[in-house]
Amino acid sequence: MNKYEAVIILNPNLSTKVGDFLKDFDKLLKDNSFSIVKTEDIGRRQLAYSINNHNKGHYIIFNLEGDPSKLLEIETKIKYNESIIRHLFLVVKEHSSEDSSLFTESKNKKPESINEDVKVESKEIKADESAKTKGEV
Amino acid sequence: MSKYDLPKNFDYKNTDALRPFITETGKIIPARVTGVSASNQRKVTKSIKIARFLALLPYTDMHQ
């Protein structure tokens, strides 16, 4: 038994069908006697560089436990799954109990987006004011 | 306080903590500049390389 951390980047066009993917993936893992300890659905995120002409990706992080010999079978399945644009399995000594920084970031983003708009507006107002003061001088 | 503060635990997911260790062009800054110990520099480097593979950090600024 090894402990794994898996990161999977899905095709962003299939973002709405993540539920289906999670079910399929869960089944695939169970068939290979893997168990999911934790799932973090991070959501769509800007990629640092384009992969297969995709500029965004749907990130999902899994904490897994399973047999190393079965991992190869899972990886070959993933290889021929076209909805996955990139994947990585890492062996870890211990699963971290805390949420990953990516997950907390994605959680915080939604309420912040409103604030960002407000900030932009206030900046524009300030710019207008500075322009006015310059004009007066 | 140094510009190159070490993250508490080295994690490829914590890109904000790794960003000080790469240049604007995406290169990893050498240990002789960062002043980080050799073993810590290896951990930072490894995390950066994983983050690059997962498109969390860029390899270069020339990506199209």
Coordinates of C-alpha atoms in Angstrom, one line a residue:
Chain A
M1 CA 0.0 0.0 0.0
N2 CA 1.3 3.4 -1.0
K3 CA -0.1 6.8 -0.4
Y4 CA -0.5 8.9 -3.5
E5 CA -1.4 12.4 -4.4
A6 CA -2.9 12.7 -7.9
V7 CA -3.4 15.9 -9.9
I8 CA -5.6 15.7 -13.0
I9 CA -6.2 18.5 -15.4
L10 CA -9.4 18.1 -17.4
N11 CA -10.5 19.6 -20.7
P12 CA -12.1 23.0 -19.7
N13 CA -14.9 22.4 -22.2
L14 CA -16.1 19.5 -20.1
S15 CA -16.2 21.5 -16.9
T16 CA -20.0 20.9 -16.6
K17 CA -19.6 17.2 -16.8
V18 CA -17.1 16.9 -13.9
G19 CA -19.7 14.9 -11.9
D20 CA -19.7 12.2 -14.5
F21 CA -16.0 12.1 -14.7
L22 CA -15.7 11.8 -10.9
K23 CA -18.1 8.8 -11.0
D24 CA -16.1 7.1 -13.8
F25 CA -12.8 7.8 -12.1
D26 CA -14.1 6.5 -8.8
K27 CA -15.2 3.3 -10.5
L28 CA -11.8 3.0 -12.3
L29 CA -10.0 3.4 -9.0
K30 CA -12.3 0.9 -7.1
D31 CA -11.8 -1.7 -9.9
N32 CA -8.1 -1.4 -9.2
S33 CA -8.5 -1.6 -5.4
F34 CA -7.6 2.0 -4.9
S35 CA -9.4 4.1 -2.3
I36 CA -10.0 7.8 -2.3
V37 CA -9.1 9.6 0.9
K38 CA -10.0 13.1 -0.2
T39 CA -11.1 14.9 -3.3
E40 CA -10.5 18.6 -4.0
D41 CA -12.3 20.0 -7.0
I42 CA -10.4 23.2 -7.7
G43 CA -12.2 24.2 -10.8
R44 CA -11.2 26.1 -13.9
R45 CA -7.9 27.8 -13.7
Q46 CA -5.7 29.7 -16.1
L47 CA -2.8 27.5 -17.3
A48 CA 0.7 29.1 -17.3
Y49 CA 1.1 27.9 -20.9
S50 CA -1.2 26.3 -23.4
I51 CA -1.6 22.5 -23.4
N52 CA -3.1 21.0 -26.6
N53 CA -4.4 24.5 -27.5
H54 CA -6.2 24.9 -24.2
N55 CA -5.6 28.0 -22.2
K56 CA -7.6 26.9 -19.2
G57 CA -7.9 23.7 -17.3
H58 CA -10.1 22.1 -14.7
Y59 CA -7.9 21.0 -11.8
I60 CA -8.8 18.2 -9.5
I61 CA -6.6 16.9 -6.7
F62 CA -7.0 13.4 -5.2
N63 CA -5.5 11.8 -2.1
L64 CA -5.3 8.1 -2.9
E65 CA -4.2 4.9 -1.3
G66 CA -3.5 1.8 -3.3
D67 CA -1.2 -0.8 -4.7
P68 CA 1.7 0.3 -6.8
S69 CA 1.4 -2.6 -9.3
K70 CA -2.2 -1.5 -10.1
L71 CA -1.2 2.1 -10.8
L72 CA 0.1 1.2 -14.2
E73 CA -3.3 0.0 -15.3
I74 CA -4.9 3.2 -14.1
E75 CA -2.3 5.3 -15.9
T76 CA -2.8 3.5 -19.2
K77 CA -6.6 4.1 -18.9
I78 CA -5.9 7.8 -18.2
K79 CA -3.6 8.0 -21.2
Y80 CA -6.4 7.1 -23.6
N81 CA -9.0 9.3 -22.0
E82 CA -9.2 12.4 -24.2
S83 CA -10.9 14.6 -21.6
I84 CA -7.7 14.5 -19.4
I85 CA -5.1 16.9 -20.8
R86 CA -2.5 16.2 -18.1
H87 CA -2.1 14.0 -15.0
L88 CA 0.5 13.4 -12.3
F89 CA 0.7 10.8 -9.6
L90 CA 3.0 11.5 -6.7
V91 CA 4.0 9.2 -3.9
V92 CA 3.7 10.9 -0.5
K93 CA 4.7 9.8 2.9
E94 CA 1.7 11.4 4.6
H95 CA -1.5 12.9 3.3
S96 CA -1.8 16.5 4.4
S97 CA -4.8 17.1 6.5
E98 CA -5.2 20.7 5.5
D99 CA -6.7 22.0 2.3
S100 CA -4.2 22.7 -0.4
S101 CA -3.4 26.4 -1.1
L102 CA -4.9 26.0 -4.6
F103 CA -8.2 24.8 -3.1
T104 CA -8.4 27.7 -0.6
E105 CA -7.4 30.1 -3.4
S106 CA -10.3 28.9 -5.6
K107 CA -12.7 29.1 -2.7
N108 CA -11.7 32.7 -1.9
K109 CA -11.9 33.8 -5.5
K110 CA -15.6 33.8 -5.9
P111 CA -16.5 36.4 -3.2
E112 CA -13.4 38.4 -4.1
S113 CA -14.5 38.9 -7.7
I114 CA -17.2 41.3 -6.6
N115 CA -14.7 43.3 -4.6
E116 CA -12.3 43.4 -7.5
D117 CA -14.9 45.2 -9.6
V118 CA -15.5 47.7 -6.9
K119 CA -11.7 48.3 -6.6
V120 CA -11.4 48.9 -10.3
E121 CA -14.2 51.4 -10.2
S122 CA -12.7 53.3 -7.2
K123 CA -9.4 53.4 -9.1
E124 CA -11.1 54.9 -12.1
I125 CA -12.8 57.5 -10.0
K126 CA -9.4 58.4 -8.4
A127 CA -7.8 58.7 -11.8
D128 CA -10.6 61.1 -12.9
E129 CA -10.1 63.2 -9.8
S130 CA -6.3 63.4 -10.3
A131 CA -7.0 64.4 -13.9
K132 CA -9.3 67.2 -12.7
T133 CA -6.9 68.5 -10.1
K134 CA -4.2 68.6 -12.8
G135 CA -6.5 70.5 -15.1
E136 CA -7.2 73.0 -12.3
V137 CA -3.5 73.5 -11.7
Chain B
M1 CA 13.8 40.2 6.1
S2 CA 15.2 38.5 3.1
K3 CA 13.5 38.6 -0.3
Y4 CA 13.8 34.9 -0.4
D5 CA 11.7 33.7 2.5
L6 CA 11.3 30.0 2.7
P7 CA 7.9 28.5 2.7
K8 CA 6.9 26.5 5.8
N9 CA 6.5 23.3 3.8
F10 CA 7.7 22.9 0.3
D11 CA 4.7 22.4 -1.9
Y12 CA 4.3 22.6 -5.6
K13 CA 0.7 23.8 -5.1
N14 CA 1.7 26.9 -3.2
T15 CA 2.8 28.9 -6.3
D16 CA 2.9 32.3 -4.4
A17 CA 5.6 30.9 -2.1
L18 CA 7.6 29.6 -5.1
R19 CA 7.3 32.7 -7.3
P20 CA 10.2 34.6 -5.5
F21 CA 12.5 31.8 -6.5
I22 CA 12.0 32.3 -10.3
T23 CA 13.0 35.2 -12.5
E24 CA 10.7 37.2 -14.6
T25 CA 11.7 35.0 -17.5
G26 CA 10.8 31.9 -15.5
K27 CA 14.3 30.6 -14.7
I28 CA 15.1 29.2 -11.3
I29 CA 17.3 31.6 -9.3
P30 CA 20.6 29.9 -8.2
A31 CA 21.3 29.2 -4.5
R32 CA 24.3 31.5 -4.6
V33 CA 21.8 34.4 -5.2
T34 CA 19.0 33.2 -3.0
G35 CA 21.3 32.3 -0.1
V36 CA 19.1 29.3 0.7
S37 CA 20.8 26.2 2.1
A38 CA 21.7 23.5 -0.5
S39 CA 19.1 21.0 0.8
N40 CA 16.4 23.6 0.9
Q41 CA 17.3 24.8 -2.6
R42 CA 16.9 21.2 -3.9
K43 CA 13.4 21.1 -2.4
V44 CA 12.5 24.5 -3.9
T45 CA 13.8 23.4 -7.3
K46 CA 11.9 20.1 -7.2
S47 CA 8.6 21.9 -6.3
I48 CA 9.1 24.4 -9.1
K49 CA 9.7 21.7 -11.6
I50 CA 6.5 19.9 -10.6
A51 CA 4.5 23.1 -10.7
R52 CA 5.9 23.8 -14.2
F53 CA 4.7 20.4 -15.4
L54 CA 1.2 21.1 -14.1
A55 CA 1.1 24.5 -15.8
L56 CA 1.0 26.3 -12.4
L57 CA 4.2 28.1 -13.2
P58 CA 5.7 29.0 -16.6
Y59 CA 8.8 27.4 -18.1
T60 CA 9.6 30.6 -19.9
D61 CA 8.0 33.9 -20.8
M62 CA 8.1 32.9 -24.4
H63 CA 5.1 30.6 -24.3
Q64 CA 2.8 31.3 -27.2

